[in-house]
mmCIF file of C-alpha atoms in Angstrom:
data_model
loop_
_atom_site.group_PDB
_atom_site.id
_atom_site.type_symbol
_atom_site.label_atom_id
_atom_site.label_comp_id
_atom_site.label_asym_id
_atom_site.label_seq_id
_atom_site.Cartn_x
_atom_site.Cartn_y
_atom_site.Cartn_z
ATOM 1 C CA UNK A 24 0.093 0.062 -0.663
ATOM 2 C CA UNK A 25 2.980 2.502 0.967
ATOM 3 C CA UNK A 26 4.018 2.117 -2.295
ATOM 4 C CA UNK A 27 1.319 2.239 -4.760
ATOM 5 C CA UNK A 28 0.357 5.405 -2.655
ATOM 6 C CA UNK A 29 3.310 7.115 -2.880
ATOM 7 C CA UNK A 30 3.249 5.879 -6.836
ATOM 8 C CA UNK A 31 -0.273 7.631 -7.201
ATOM 9 C CA UNK A 32 1.235 10.520 -5.695
ATOM 10 C CA UNK A 33 4.137 11.184 -7.820
ATOM 11 C CA UNK A 34 1.764 10.127 -10.967
ATOM 12 C CA UNK A 35 -0.435 12.414 -9.867
ATOM 13 C CA UNK A 36 2.537 15.813 -9.616
ATOM 14 C CA UNK A 37 3.860 14.804 -12.440
ATOM 15 C CA UNK A 38 0.438 15.105 -14.523
ATOM 16 C CA UNK A 39 1.090 18.711 -13.520
ATOM 17 C CA UNK A 40 4.953 19.322 -13.474
ATOM 18 C CA UNK A 41 6.291 17.025 -16.491
ATOM 19 C CA UNK A 42 5.228 16.664 -20.347
ATOM 20 C CA UNK A 43 3.275 12.949 -21.670
ATOM 21 C CA UNK A 44 6.850 11.181 -22.037
ATOM 22 C CA UNK A 45 8.190 11.683 -19.085
ATOM 23 C CA UNK A 46 5.366 11.018 -17.592
ATOM 24 C CA UNK A 47 5.287 7.706 -19.126
ATOM 25 C CA UNK A 48 8.927 7.008 -18.608
ATOM 26 C CA UNK A 49 8.150 8.166 -14.426
ATOM 27 C CA UNK A 50 4.503 5.836 -14.333
ATOM 28 C CA UNK A 51 6.736 3.075 -15.726
ATOM 29 C CA UNK A 52 9.253 3.558 -13.844
ATOM 30 C CA UNK A 53 6.723 3.533 -10.738
ATOM 31 C CA UNK A 54 5.127 0.400 -11.502
ATOM 32 C CA UNK A 55 8.561 -1.229 -11.821
ATOM 33 C CA UNK A 56 9.170 -0.249 -8.144
ATOM 34 C CA UNK A 57 5.824 -1.371 -7.073
ATOM 35 C CA UNK A 58 6.651 -5.386 -8.099
ATOM 36 C CA UNK A 59 4.755 -5.055 -11.197
ATOM 37 C CA UNK A 60 6.535 -6.955 -14.108
ATOM 38 C CA UNK A 61 7.908 -4.614 -17.696
ATOM 39 C CA UNK A 62 6.456 -5.842 -20.695
ATOM 40 C CA UNK A 63 7.587 -8.366 -22.663
ATOM 41 C CA UNK A 64 10.306 -6.216 -25.599
ATOM 42 C CA UNK A 65 10.186 -6.225 -29.167
ATOM 43 C CA UNK A 66 13.634 -6.965 -30.335
ATOM 44 C CA UNK A 67 14.554 -5.523 -34.134
ATOM 45 C CA UNK A 68 16.211 -7.425 -36.625
ATOM 46 C CA UNK A 69 16.504 -5.394 -39.374
ATOM 47 C CA UNK A 70 14.738 -4.877 -42.265
ATOM 48 C CA UNK A 71 13.934 -7.541 -45.149
ATOM 49 C CA UNK A 72 12.202 -5.814 -48.095
ATOM 50 C CA UNK A 73 11.561 -2.891 -49.451
ATOM 51 C CA UNK A 74 8.975 -0.412 -49.494
ATOM 52 C CA UNK A 75 7.350 1.981 -51.007
ATOM 53 C CA UNK A 76 8.818 5.159 -53.239
ATOM 54 C CA UNK A 77 12.833 4.848 -54.461
ATOM 55 C CA UNK A 78 12.862 1.462 -52.890
ATOM 56 C CA UNK A 79 10.481 -0.011 -54.903
ATOM 57 C CA UNK A 80 13.019 0.090 -57.946
ATOM 58 C CA UNK A 81 14.673 -3.311 -57.241
ATOM 59 C CA UNK A 82 12.746 -6.711 -57.267
ATOM 60 C CA UNK A 83 13.367 -7.558 -53.149
ATOM 61 C CA UNK A 84 11.118 -4.954 -52.623
ATOM 62 C CA UNK A 85 7.559 -3.700 -52.294
ATOM 63 C CA UNK A 86 6.943 -6.211 -49.212
ATOM 64 C CA UNK A 87 4.439 -3.145 -47.354
ATOM 65 C CA UNK A 88 1.040 -3.867 -46.081
ATOM 66 C CA UNK A 89 2.128 -7.055 -44.824
ATOM 67 C CA UNK A 90 0.910 -9.782 -42.860
ATOM 68 C CA UNK A 91 2.739 -12.805 -41.329
ATOM 69 C CA UNK A 92 0.927 -16.137 -40.843
ATOM 70 C CA UNK A 93 1.787 -19.672 -41.158
ATOM 71 C CA UNK A 94 0.850 -21.494 -44.142
ATOM 72 C CA UNK A 95 0.165 -24.376 -45.437
ATOM 73 C CA UNK A 96 -2.131 -24.928 -42.083
ATOM 74 C CA UNK A 97 -0.236 -27.927 -40.100
ATOM 75 C CA UNK A 98 3.622 -26.565 -41.568
ATOM 76 C CA UNK A 99 4.482 -24.370 -39.575
ATOM 77 C CA UNK A 100 5.899 -22.756 -42.359
ATOM 78 C CA UNK A 101 6.716 -18.911 -42.286
ATOM 79 C CA UNK A 102 4.660 -17.248 -44.840
ATOM 80 C CA UNK A 103 4.325 -13.070 -45.795
ATOM 81 C CA UNK A 104 1.136 -11.775 -47.114
ATOM 82 C CA UNK A 105 1.574 -8.311 -48.531
ATOM 83 C CA UNK A 106 1.293 -5.675 -51.000
ATOM 84 C CA UNK A 107 -0.521 -2.405 -51.063
ATOM 85 C CA UNK A 108 -2.302 -3.813 -53.985
ATOM 86 C CA UNK A 109 -1.989 -6.571 -56.054
ATOM 87 C CA UNK A 110 -1.969 -8.905 -53.190
ATOM 88 C CA UNK A 111 0.550 -11.857 -53.061
ATOM 89 C CA UNK A 112 1.730 -14.251 -50.896
ATOM 90 C CA UNK A 113 5.385 -15.843 -50.099
ATOM 91 C CA UNK A 114 8.135 -17.685 -47.678
ATOM 92 C CA UNK A 115 10.248 -15.719 -45.545
ATOM 93 C CA UNK A 116 13.524 -17.687 -44.522
ATOM 94 C CA UNK A 117 13.540 -17.346 -40.421
ATOM 95 C CA UNK A 118 17.069 -17.780 -39.077
ATOM 96 C CA UNK A 119 18.250 -19.451 -41.816
ATOM 97 C CA UNK A 120 15.584 -22.082 -41.867
ATOM 98 C CA UNK A 121 13.277 -21.978 -45.333
ATOM 99 C CA UNK A 122 13.334 -19.894 -48.323
ATOM 100 C CA UNK A 123 11.807 -16.534 -49.899
ATOM 101 C CA UNK A 124 10.058 -17.580 -52.999
ATOM 102 C CA UNK A 125 6.646 -16.778 -54.168
ATOM 103 C CA UNK A 126 3.602 -19.037 -53.418
ATOM 104 C CA UNK A 127 1.774 -17.037 -55.584
ATOM 105 C CA UNK A 128 2.224 -13.837 -57.166
ATOM 106 C CA UNK A 129 -0.846 -12.277 -57.551
ATOM 107 C CA UNK A 130 -3.852 -12.908 -56.171
ATOM 108 C CA UNK A 131 -6.929 -13.134 -58.827
ATOM 109 C CA UNK A 132 -9.148 -9.859 -58.329
ATOM 110 C CA UNK A 133 -7.365 -8.281 -55.923
ATOM 111 C CA UNK A 134 -5.628 -5.290 -58.502
ATOM 112 C CA UNK A 135 -7.891 -2.743 -57.731
ATOM 113 C CA UNK A 136 -7.584 -3.124 -53.731
ATOM 114 C CA UNK A 137 -4.685 -2.338 -51.380
ATOM 115 C CA UNK A 138 -4.183 -2.268 -47.889
ATOM 116 C CA UNK A 139 -4.439 -5.833 -47.671
ATOM 117 C CA UNK A 140 -4.782 -8.351 -44.047
ATOM 118 C CA UNK A 141 -5.275 -11.663 -43.436
ATOM 119 C CA UNK A 142 -6.590 -14.556 -40.813
ATOM 120 C CA UNK A 143 -5.827 -17.752 -41.083
ATOM 121 C CA UNK A 144 -9.648 -19.514 -39.975
ATOM 122 C CA UNK A 145 -10.327 -22.977 -38.888
ATOM 123 C CA UNK A 146 -6.819 -24.242 -39.682
ATOM 124 C CA UNK A 147 -7.459 -25.248 -43.450
ATOM 125 C CA UNK A 148 -8.488 -22.001 -44.771
ATOM 126 C CA UNK A 149 -7.230 -18.522 -45.456
ATOM 127 C CA UNK A 150 -9.148 -15.183 -45.973
ATOM 128 C CA UNK A 151 -7.254 -11.492 -46.981
ATOM 129 C CA UNK A 152 -9.249 -8.506 -46.690
ATOM 130 C CA UNK A 153 -8.671 -5.546 -48.471
ATOM 131 C CA UNK A 154 -10.388 -2.409 -49.571
ATOM 132 C CA UNK A 155 -11.118 -0.466 -52.739
ATOM 133 C CA UNK A 156 -8.547 1.568 -54.737
ATOM 134 C CA UNK A 157 -10.139 2.681 -56.963
ATOM 135 C CA UNK A 158 -14.457 2.737 -57.781
ATOM 136 C CA UNK A 159 -16.192 -0.303 -59.124
ATOM 137 C CA UNK A 160 -18.221 -0.949 -61.816
ATOM 138 C CA UNK A 161 -21.413 -1.179 -59.584
ATOM 139 C CA UNK A 162 -20.927 2.545 -58.762
ATOM 140 C CA UNK A 163 -18.627 2.376 -55.158
ATOM 141 C CA UNK A 164 -16.865 5.044 -54.929
ATOM 142 C CA UNK A 165 -13.056 4.357 -54.061
ATOM 143 C CA UNK A 166 -12.522 3.206 -50.462
ATOM 144 C CA UNK A 167 -15.847 2.659 -49.272
ATOM 145 C CA UNK A 168 -16.115 -1.004 -50.285
ATOM 146 C CA UNK A 169 -14.770 -3.883 -48.377
ATOM 147 C CA UNK A 170 -13.442 -7.250 -50.264
ATOM 148 C CA UNK A 171 -12.290 -10.832 -49.075
ATOM 149 C CA UNK A 172 -10.708 -13.413 -50.597
ATOM 150 C CA UNK A 173 -9.819 -16.991 -49.949
ATOM 151 C CA UNK A 174 -8.263 -20.315 -50.292
ATOM 152 C CA UNK A 175 -8.458 -23.133 -48.880
ATOM 153 C CA UNK A 176 -5.965 -25.131 -51.171
ATOM 154 C CA UNK A 177 -2.661 -25.337 -49.576
ATOM 155 C CA UNK A 178 -0.581 -24.295 -52.856
ATOM 156 C CA UNK A 179 -2.704 -21.401 -52.651
ATOM 157 C CA UNK A 180 -3.141 -22.070 -56.532
ATOM 158 C CA UNK A 181 -4.954 -18.930 -58.677
ATOM 159 C CA UNK A 182 -7.551 -20.794 -59.716
ATOM 160 C CA UNK A 183 -8.402 -21.686 -56.090
ATOM 161 C CA UNK A 184 -9.505 -18.264 -55.172
ATOM 162 C CA UNK A 185 -12.943 -16.993 -54.783
ATOM 163 C CA UNK A 186 -13.638 -13.055 -53.964
ATOM 164 C CA UNK A 187 -16.641 -10.680 -52.922
ATOM 165 C CA UNK A 188 -18.068 -7.603 -51.153
ATOM 166 C CA UNK A 189 -18.756 -8.301 -47.852
ATOM 167 C CA UNK A 190 -19.106 -4.378 -46.600
ATOM 168 C CA UNK A 191 -20.360 -1.124 -47.988
ATOM 169 C CA UNK A 192 -19.636 1.859 -46.317
ATOM 170 C CA UNK A 193 -21.571 4.768 -46.552
ATOM 171 C CA UNK A 194 -20.834 6.650 -49.936
ATOM 172 C CA UNK A 195 -23.058 9.550 -49.859
ATOM 173 C CA UNK A 196 -22.655 13.193 -50.184
ATOM 174 C CA UNK A 197 -21.433 15.587 -52.822
ATOM 175 C CA UNK A 198 -17.606 15.511 -53.884
ATOM 176 C CA UNK A 199 -15.611 19.090 -52.084
ATOM 177 C CA UNK A 200 -14.530 21.890 -53.922
ATOM 178 C CA UNK A 201 -11.618 23.118 -54.441
ATOM 179 C CA UNK A 202 -9.475 24.410 -52.130
ATOM 180 C CA UNK A 203 -10.554 21.813 -49.916
ATOM 181 C CA UNK A 204 -8.276 18.623 -49.722
ATOM 182 C CA UNK A 205 -9.436 15.929 -51.874
ATOM 183 C CA UNK A 206 -9.556 13.951 -48.815
ATOM 184 C CA UNK A 207 -11.949 15.641 -46.584
ATOM 185 C CA UNK A 208 -15.156 14.327 -48.845
ATOM 186 C CA UNK A 209 -18.385 13.834 -46.597
ATOM 187 C CA UNK A 210 -19.123 9.698 -47.001
ATOM 188 C CA UNK A 211 -17.019 6.740 -45.051
ATOM 189 C CA UNK A 212 -12.888 6.080 -46.282
ATOM 190 C CA UNK A 213 -11.838 3.027 -45.505
ATOM 191 C CA UNK A 214 -8.129 1.968 -45.571
ATOM 192 C CA UNK A 215 -6.454 -0.650 -43.220
ATOM 193 C CA UNK A 216 -8.236 -3.462 -41.612
ATOM 194 C CA UNK A 217 -7.589 -6.333 -39.594
ATOM 195 C CA UNK A 218 -9.339 -9.403 -38.587
ATOM 196 C CA UNK A 219 -9.898 -11.505 -35.182
ATOM 197 C CA UNK A 220 -12.474 -13.585 -33.650
ATOM 198 C CA UNK A 221 -13.547 -13.033 -30.022
ATOM 199 C CA UNK A 222 -16.675 -12.787 -28.292
ATOM 200 C CA UNK A 223 -18.356 -9.258 -28.710
ATOM 201 C CA UNK A 224 -21.993 -8.465 -25.921
ATOM 202 C CA UNK A 225 -22.064 -11.919 -25.324
ATOM 203 C CA UNK A 226 -21.777 -13.280 -28.925
ATOM 204 C CA UNK A 227 -19.033 -15.495 -30.463
ATOM 205 C CA UNK A 228 -18.681 -12.873 -33.402
ATOM 206 C CA UNK A 229 -15.381 -12.664 -36.012
ATOM 207 C CA UNK A 230 -14.625 -8.579 -35.504
ATOM 208 C CA UNK A 231 -12.956 -6.685 -38.364
ATOM 209 C CA UNK A 232 -11.288 -3.102 -37.459
ATOM 210 C CA UNK A 233 -11.434 -0.596 -40.238
ATOM 211 C CA UNK A 234 -9.427 2.576 -39.933
ATOM 212 C CA UNK A 235 -11.493 4.949 -41.397
ATOM 213 C CA UNK A 236 -10.106 8.337 -43.358
ATOM 214 C CA UNK A 237 -13.364 10.356 -43.278
ATOM 215 C CA UNK A 238 -15.955 12.272 -42.247
ATOM 216 C CA UNK A 239 -14.484 14.377 -40.321
ATOM 217 C CA UNK A 240 -18.058 15.087 -38.556
ATOM 218 C CA UNK A 241 -17.892 11.173 -37.605
ATOM 219 C CA UNK A 242 -14.040 10.230 -36.951
ATOM 220 C CA UNK A 243 -12.310 13.474 -35.606
ATOM 221 C CA UNK A 244 -9.017 13.543 -36.473
ATOM 222 C CA UNK A 245 -7.903 12.269 -39.182
ATOM 223 C CA UNK A 246 -7.632 8.472 -38.670
ATOM 224 C CA UNK A 247 -9.706 5.981 -36.385
ATOM 225 C CA UNK A 248 -10.700 2.872 -36.605
ATOM 226 C CA UNK A 249 -14.337 1.126 -36.263
ATOM 227 C CA UNK A 250 -15.278 -2.206 -36.715
ATOM 228 C CA UNK A 251 -17.194 -4.671 -38.402
ATOM 229 C CA UNK A 252 -19.060 -8.444 -37.136
ATOM 230 C CA UNK A 253 -20.082 -11.996 -38.260
ATOM 231 C CA UNK A 254 -22.369 -13.949 -36.469
ATOM 232 C CA UNK A 255 -24.158 -16.620 -36.306
ATOM 233 C CA UNK A 256 -23.149 -18.851 -38.930
ATOM 234 C CA UNK A 257 -19.972 -16.655 -40.247
ATOM 235 C CA UNK A 258 -19.021 -17.414 -36.667
ATOM 236 C CA UNK A 259 -20.659 -21.074 -36.201
ATOM 237 C CA UNK A 260 -18.787 -22.242 -39.902
ATOM 238 C CA UNK A 261 -15.835 -19.746 -40.625
ATOM 239 C CA UNK A 262 -17.748 -18.714 -43.760
ATOM 240 C CA UNK A 263 -16.288 -15.137 -43.897
ATOM 241 C CA UNK A 264 -17.787 -13.903 -47.589
ATOM 242 C CA UNK A 265 -21.319 -12.869 -45.499
ATOM 243 C CA UNK A 266 -22.991 -11.881 -42.927
ATOM 244 C CA UNK A 267 -21.043 -8.770 -42.117
ATOM 245 C CA UNK A 268 -22.279 -5.740 -40.288
ATOM 246 C CA UNK A 269 -20.849 -2.340 -39.178
ATOM 247 C CA UNK A 270 -21.176 -1.517 -35.232
ATOM 248 C CA UNK A 271 -22.509 1.898 -35.002
ATOM 249 C CA UNK A 272 -19.630 4.269 -33.936
ATOM 250 C CA UNK A 273 -22.276 7.373 -33.462
ATOM 251 C CA UNK A 274 -22.710 4.201 -30.107
ATOM 252 C CA UNK A 275 -19.418 4.426 -29.308
ATOM 253 C CA UNK A 276 -17.790 1.594 -31.049
ATOM 254 C CA UNK A 277 -15.060 3.607 -32.495
ATOM 255 C CA UNK A 278 -11.094 4.676 -31.322
ATOM 256 C CA UNK A 279 -10.442 7.189 -31.534
ATOM 257 C CA UNK A 280 -11.680 10.702 -32.533
ATOM 258 C CA UNK A 281 -9.044 13.177 -30.645
ATOM 259 C CA UNK A 282 -5.258 12.306 -31.850
ATOM 260 C CA UNK A 283 -4.029 10.699 -35.395
ATOM 261 C CA UNK A 284 -4.597 6.739 -35.068
ATOM 262 C CA UNK A 285 -4.079 4.047 -38.044
ATOM 263 C CA UNK A 286 -3.331 0.957 -38.984
ATOM 264 C CA UNK A 287 -4.869 -1.065 -36.316
ATOM 265 C CA UNK A 288 -4.039 -4.461 -35.613
ATOM 266 C CA UNK A 289 -6.740 -6.293 -33.685
ATOM 267 C CA UNK A 290 -6.620 -9.872 -31.586
ATOM 268 C CA UNK A 291 -8.607 -11.205 -28.782
ATOM 269 C CA UNK A 292 -7.594 -12.860 -25.320
ATOM 270 C CA UNK A 293 -9.297 -13.902 -22.686
ATOM 271 C CA UNK A 294 -12.340 -11.739 -22.828
ATOM 272 C CA UNK A 295 -10.100 -8.905 -23.923
ATOM 273 C CA UNK A 296 -10.180 -7.426 -27.738
ATOM 274 C CA UNK A 297 -6.586 -5.800 -27.900
ATOM 275 C CA UNK A 298 -5.585 -2.806 -30.849
ATOM 276 C CA UNK A 299 -2.486 -1.805 -32.320
ATOM 277 C CA UNK A 300 -2.198 1.674 -33.793
ATOM 278 C CA UNK A 301 -0.371 4.353 -35.003
ATOM 279 C CA UNK A 302 0.495 7.145 -32.457
ATOM 280 C CA UNK A 303 1.638 10.189 -34.410
ATOM 281 C CA UNK A 304 3.973 13.322 -33.613
ATOM 282 C CA UNK A 305 5.629 10.662 -30.538
ATOM 283 C CA UNK A 306 7.777 12.169 -29.094
ATOM 284 C CA UNK A 307 11.705 10.905 -28.619
ATOM 285 C CA UNK A 308 14.186 11.264 -26.211
ATOM 286 C CA UNK A 309 16.910 11.236 -29.078
ATOM 287 C CA UNK A 310 15.894 14.830 -30.336
ATOM 288 C CA UNK A 311 13.473 17.023 -31.883
ATOM 289 C CA UNK A 312 12.317 15.362 -35.524
ATOM 290 C CA UNK A 313 12.086 12.032 -33.809
ATOM 291 C CA UNK A 314 15.652 11.916 -33.733
ATOM 292 C CA UNK A 315 15.943 12.302 -37.279
ATOM 293 C CA UNK A 316 17.302 14.853 -40.232
ATOM 294 C CA UNK A 317 13.655 14.723 -41.292
ATOM 295 C CA UNK A 318 12.203 18.131 -41.985
ATOM 296 C CA UNK A 319 8.688 17.065 -42.377
ATOM 297 C CA UNK A 320 7.821 15.039 -39.786
ATOM 298 C CA UNK A 321 7.765 16.464 -35.821
ATOM 299 C CA UNK A 322 7.750 13.623 -34.180
ATOM 300 C CA UNK A 323 7.843 9.744 -34.516
ATOM 301 C CA UNK A 324 4.923 7.413 -35.701
ATOM 302 C CA UNK A 325 5.200 4.706 -33.547
ATOM 303 C CA UNK A 326 2.476 1.731 -32.626
ATOM 304 C CA UNK A 327 0.492 2.091 -29.201
ATOM 305 C CA UNK A 328 -1.726 -0.460 -27.867
ATOM 306 C CA UNK A 329 -5.007 0.076 -25.819
ATOM 307 C CA UNK A 330 -7.672 -2.946 -24.882
ATOM 308 C CA UNK A 331 -11.439 -3.046 -24.401
ATOM 309 C CA UNK A 332 -14.027 -5.597 -23.681
ATOM 310 C CA UNK A 333 -16.466 -4.338 -25.553
ATOM 311 C CA UNK A 334 -14.890 -2.550 -28.499
ATOM 312 C CA UNK A 335 -16.573 1.180 -26.748
ATOM 313 C CA UNK A 336 -14.836 1.511 -23.354
ATOM 314 C CA UNK A 337 -10.708 1.939 -23.831
ATOM 315 C CA UNK A 338 -8.141 1.176 -21.361
ATOM 316 C CA UNK A 339 -4.859 2.700 -21.660
ATOM 317 C CA UNK A 340 -1.750 0.258 -20.586
ATOM 318 C CA UNK A 341 -0.161 1.939 -17.949
ATOM 319 C CA UNK A 342 3.686 1.075 -19.289
ATOM 320 C CA UNK A 343 6.276 3.245 -22.229
ATOM 321 C CA UNK A 344 2.729 5.801 -22.585
ATOM 322 C CA UNK A 345 1.909 1.913 -24.285
ATOM 323 C CA UNK A 346 4.427 2.314 -26.656
ATOM 324 C CA UNK A 347 4.376 -1.561 -27.667
ATOM 325 C CA UNK A 348 7.600 -1.421 -30.389
ATOM 326 C CA UNK A 349 9.604 1.066 -29.437
ATOM 327 C CA UNK A 350 11.164 4.236 -31.083
ATOM 328 C CA UNK A 351 12.084 4.325 -35.026
ATOM 329 C CA UNK A 352 15.723 4.700 -35.045
ATOM 330 C CA UNK A 353 15.989 8.403 -37.487
ATOM 331 C CA UNK A 354 19.389 9.131 -38.028
ATOM 332 C CA UNK A 355 21.797 6.328 -36.503
ATOM 333 C CA UNK A 356 22.468 4.519 -38.735
ATOM 334 C CA UNK A 357 23.642 1.960 -36.309
ATOM 335 C CA UNK A 358 20.172 1.391 -35.444
ATOM 336 C CA UNK A 359 18.338 -1.861 -36.335
ATOM 337 C CA UNK A 360 15.912 -0.795 -39.055
ATOM 338 C CA UNK A 361 19.476 0.699 -40.687
ATOM 339 C CA UNK A 362 20.033 -3.406 -40.783
ATOM 340 C CA UNK A 363 19.306 -5.726 -44.127
ATOM 341 C CA UNK A 364 18.827 -9.269 -42.106
ATOM 342 C CA UNK A 365 20.914 -11.871 -43.966
ATOM 343 C CA UNK A 366 19.500 -14.076 -46.029
ATOM 344 C CA UNK A 367 16.802 -12.282 -46.522
ATOM 345 C CA UNK A 368 14.983 -10.850 -49.703
ATOM 346 C CA UNK A 369 16.201 -7.979 -49.833
ATOM 347 C CA UNK A 370 19.790 -8.996 -49.351
ATOM 348 C CA UNK A 371 19.223 -11.845 -51.847
ATOM 349 C CA UNK A 372 16.844 -9.914 -54.443
ATOM 350 C CA UNK A 373 17.021 -6.667 -53.671
ATOM 351 C CA UNK A 374 19.206 -4.045 -55.800
ATOM 352 C CA UNK A 375 22.240 -2.357 -54.595
ATOM 353 C CA UNK A 376 19.867 0.997 -54.922
ATOM 354 C CA UNK A 377 17.414 0.052 -52.515
ATOM 355 C CA UNK A 378 20.722 -1.857 -49.995
ATOM 356 C CA UNK A 379 22.227 1.351 -49.767
ATOM 357 C CA UNK A 380 19.074 3.823 -48.872
ATOM 358 C CA UNK A 381 18.169 1.078 -46.181
ATOM 359 C CA UNK A 382 21.334 1.607 -44.783
ATOM 360 C CA UNK A 383 21.940 5.516 -45.313
ATOM 361 C CA UNK A 384 18.357 6.977 -44.545
ATOM 362 C CA UNK A 385 19.043 9.677 -42.256
ATOM 363 C CA UNK A 386 14.636 10.189 -41.960
ATOM 364 C CA UNK A 387 13.721 7.169 -40.291
ATOM 365 C CA UNK A 388 10.527 7.975 -38.442
ATOM 366 C CA UNK A 389 8.603 5.569 -38.928
ATOM 367 C CA UNK A 390 7.593 2.063 -36.803
ATOM 368 C CA UNK A 391 4.181 1.402 -38.500
ATOM 369 C CA UNK A 392 1.551 -0.965 -39.874
ATOM 370 C CA UNK A 393 2.903 -4.061 -37.950
ATOM 371 C CA UNK A 394 1.416 -7.131 -37.991
ATOM 372 C CA UNK A 395 2.457 -10.558 -36.122
ATOM 373 C CA UNK A 396 2.183 -14.237 -35.613
ATOM 374 C CA UNK A 397 2.987 -16.453 -32.958
ATOM 375 C CA UNK A 398 5.632 -19.547 -34.029
ATOM 376 C CA UNK A 399 5.509 -23.074 -33.257
ATOM 377 C CA UNK A 400 8.386 -22.308 -30.468
ATOM 378 C CA UNK A 401 6.165 -19.933 -29.148
ATOM 379 C CA UNK A 402 7.628 -16.900 -30.197
ATOM 380 C CA UNK A 403 5.887 -13.917 -31.432
ATOM 381 C CA UNK A 404 7.488 -12.735 -35.049
ATOM 382 C CA UNK A 405 6.508 -9.062 -35.637
ATOM 383 C CA UNK A 406 6.542 -6.512 -38.951
ATOM 384 C CA UNK A 407 6.369 -3.558 -39.653
ATOM 385 C CA UNK A 408 7.288 -0.509 -41.925
ATOM 386 C CA UNK A 409 10.335 1.722 -41.545
ATOM 387 C CA UNK A 410 10.949 4.771 -43.740
ATOM 388 C CA UNK A 411 9.615 8.382 -43.953
ATOM 389 C CA UNK A 412 5.968 7.779 -45.109
ATOM 390 C CA UNK A 413 6.839 8.883 -48.475
ATOM 391 C CA UNK A 414 8.269 12.675 -47.177
ATOM 392 C CA UNK A 415 11.740 12.539 -48.174
ATOM 393 C CA UNK A 416 13.853 15.128 -46.523
ATOM 394 C CA UNK A 417 16.871 15.380 -49.673
ATOM 395 C CA UNK A 418 18.799 14.082 -49.653
ATOM 396 C CA UNK A 419 16.744 11.002 -48.295
ATOM 397 C CA UNK A 420 13.687 10.007 -51.306
ATOM 398 C CA UNK A 421 10.440 9.070 -50.119
ATOM 399 C CA UNK A 422 9.880 5.478 -48.936
ATOM 400 C CA UNK A 423 11.418 3.005 -46.577
ATOM 401 C CA UNK A 424 11.368 -1.027 -45.601
ATOM 402 C CA UNK A 425 9.754 -3.936 -43.996
ATOM 403 C CA UNK A 426 11.461 -4.954 -40.878
ATOM 404 C CA UNK A 427 11.634 -7.706 -38.551
ATOM 405 C CA UNK A 428 11.911 -8.392 -35.104
ATOM 406 C CA UNK A 429 11.005 -10.744 -32.261
ATOM 407 C CA UNK A 430 9.098 -11.246 -29.186
ATOM 408 C CA UNK A 431 10.352 -13.968 -26.881
ATOM 409 C CA UNK A 432 6.754 -15.128 -25.781
ATOM 410 C CA UNK A 433 3.283 -15.288 -27.764
ATOM 411 C CA UNK A 434 1.401 -12.888 -29.310
ATOM 412 C CA UNK A 435 -1.186 -13.504 -25.689
ATOM 413 C CA UNK A 436 1.819 -13.107 -23.732
ATOM 414 C CA UNK A 437 2.820 -9.775 -25.258
ATOM 415 C CA UNK A 438 0.034 -7.721 -25.246
ATOM 416 C CA UNK A 439 -1.058 -8.975 -22.143
ATOM 417 C CA UNK A 440 2.614 -8.300 -20.709
ATOM 418 C CA UNK A 441 1.312 -4.317 -21.110
ATOM 419 C CA UNK A 442 -1.309 -4.305 -19.012
ATOM 420 C CA UNK A 443 0.258 -6.538 -15.960
#
């Protein structure tokens, strides 16, 4: 009691006297002093592939928007579902095991869809989700359709894939007129998604987090996450091709309206949904501009974790300000985000231009678009995007790379450790 009483007093004082980042440090130190276990740490391993912009010139590039899964079922083989558009699936060498070969270079029908996410269901079917990059033939506006693609063929042969639209987002309202930016629209615009299975309001359901970029009247500050659910036959059979409905964000099913919160990753364990999103303008103790040479970004882009039992009331982590993956390297060229993983696709197939950019980028402000999978040995393999979010400060071109890291624990152990 004395330790907790002193800690609460110290925390209250710090809320008045200290900036947010220092408060996070004090809170973490206070919890540790009171005997609370520190959360599990993610160890960055380096970069394995290129991303957007200039770095997308080599064959070892363009692995952005990635979800790692284990496929085929029962094999324990690490596989990457990736691409901003025109989705593909390929193997990923890890610790010298396996190779980086393609399984399928282009999932049929995914040419005009983007921001792929993935989930293995019933240990026999790979389901992919994406949002439309362009208007559809049936009149849907760009970024207003959520589409799914699925195959139960262990080889994921082109003929085995099926696809269908599962959600039409509201798209009413006129387009903006100059000088209003073209992305400030009165209809919903969807970007990244993330699926999981859990319990919502006492009912078993598959749940899909959907990143929204508009309308501002609904989401507040761009971006935020809303949620769709698939119950009944969908939940009992694992057929995710129909039965989806959106939980009404005006009734509180939303995270979060007060700040930039993008690129959701959703999981469910022991009665809680764990949501990891990208925060903007996160301070870095190494210095301004995320400790980098960027003249565009004032702070870091870093991943933040919260949890909820009902997707309405959200609990913040008391550790590290909820920053689950640490901060980018900035201009520290000795940092892990600047190291090429031996045996990776970038190492074996990347162009010399790709490799030089990876080693020399001094405006690395970004750890975004994370996802993860628990490996057969109980560790968690984590992926994310590095770089400058397509806004480079010369001589850095716009772009970045795909990074990977490892956690000594399962996904469940990792996310729960931030709330012990």
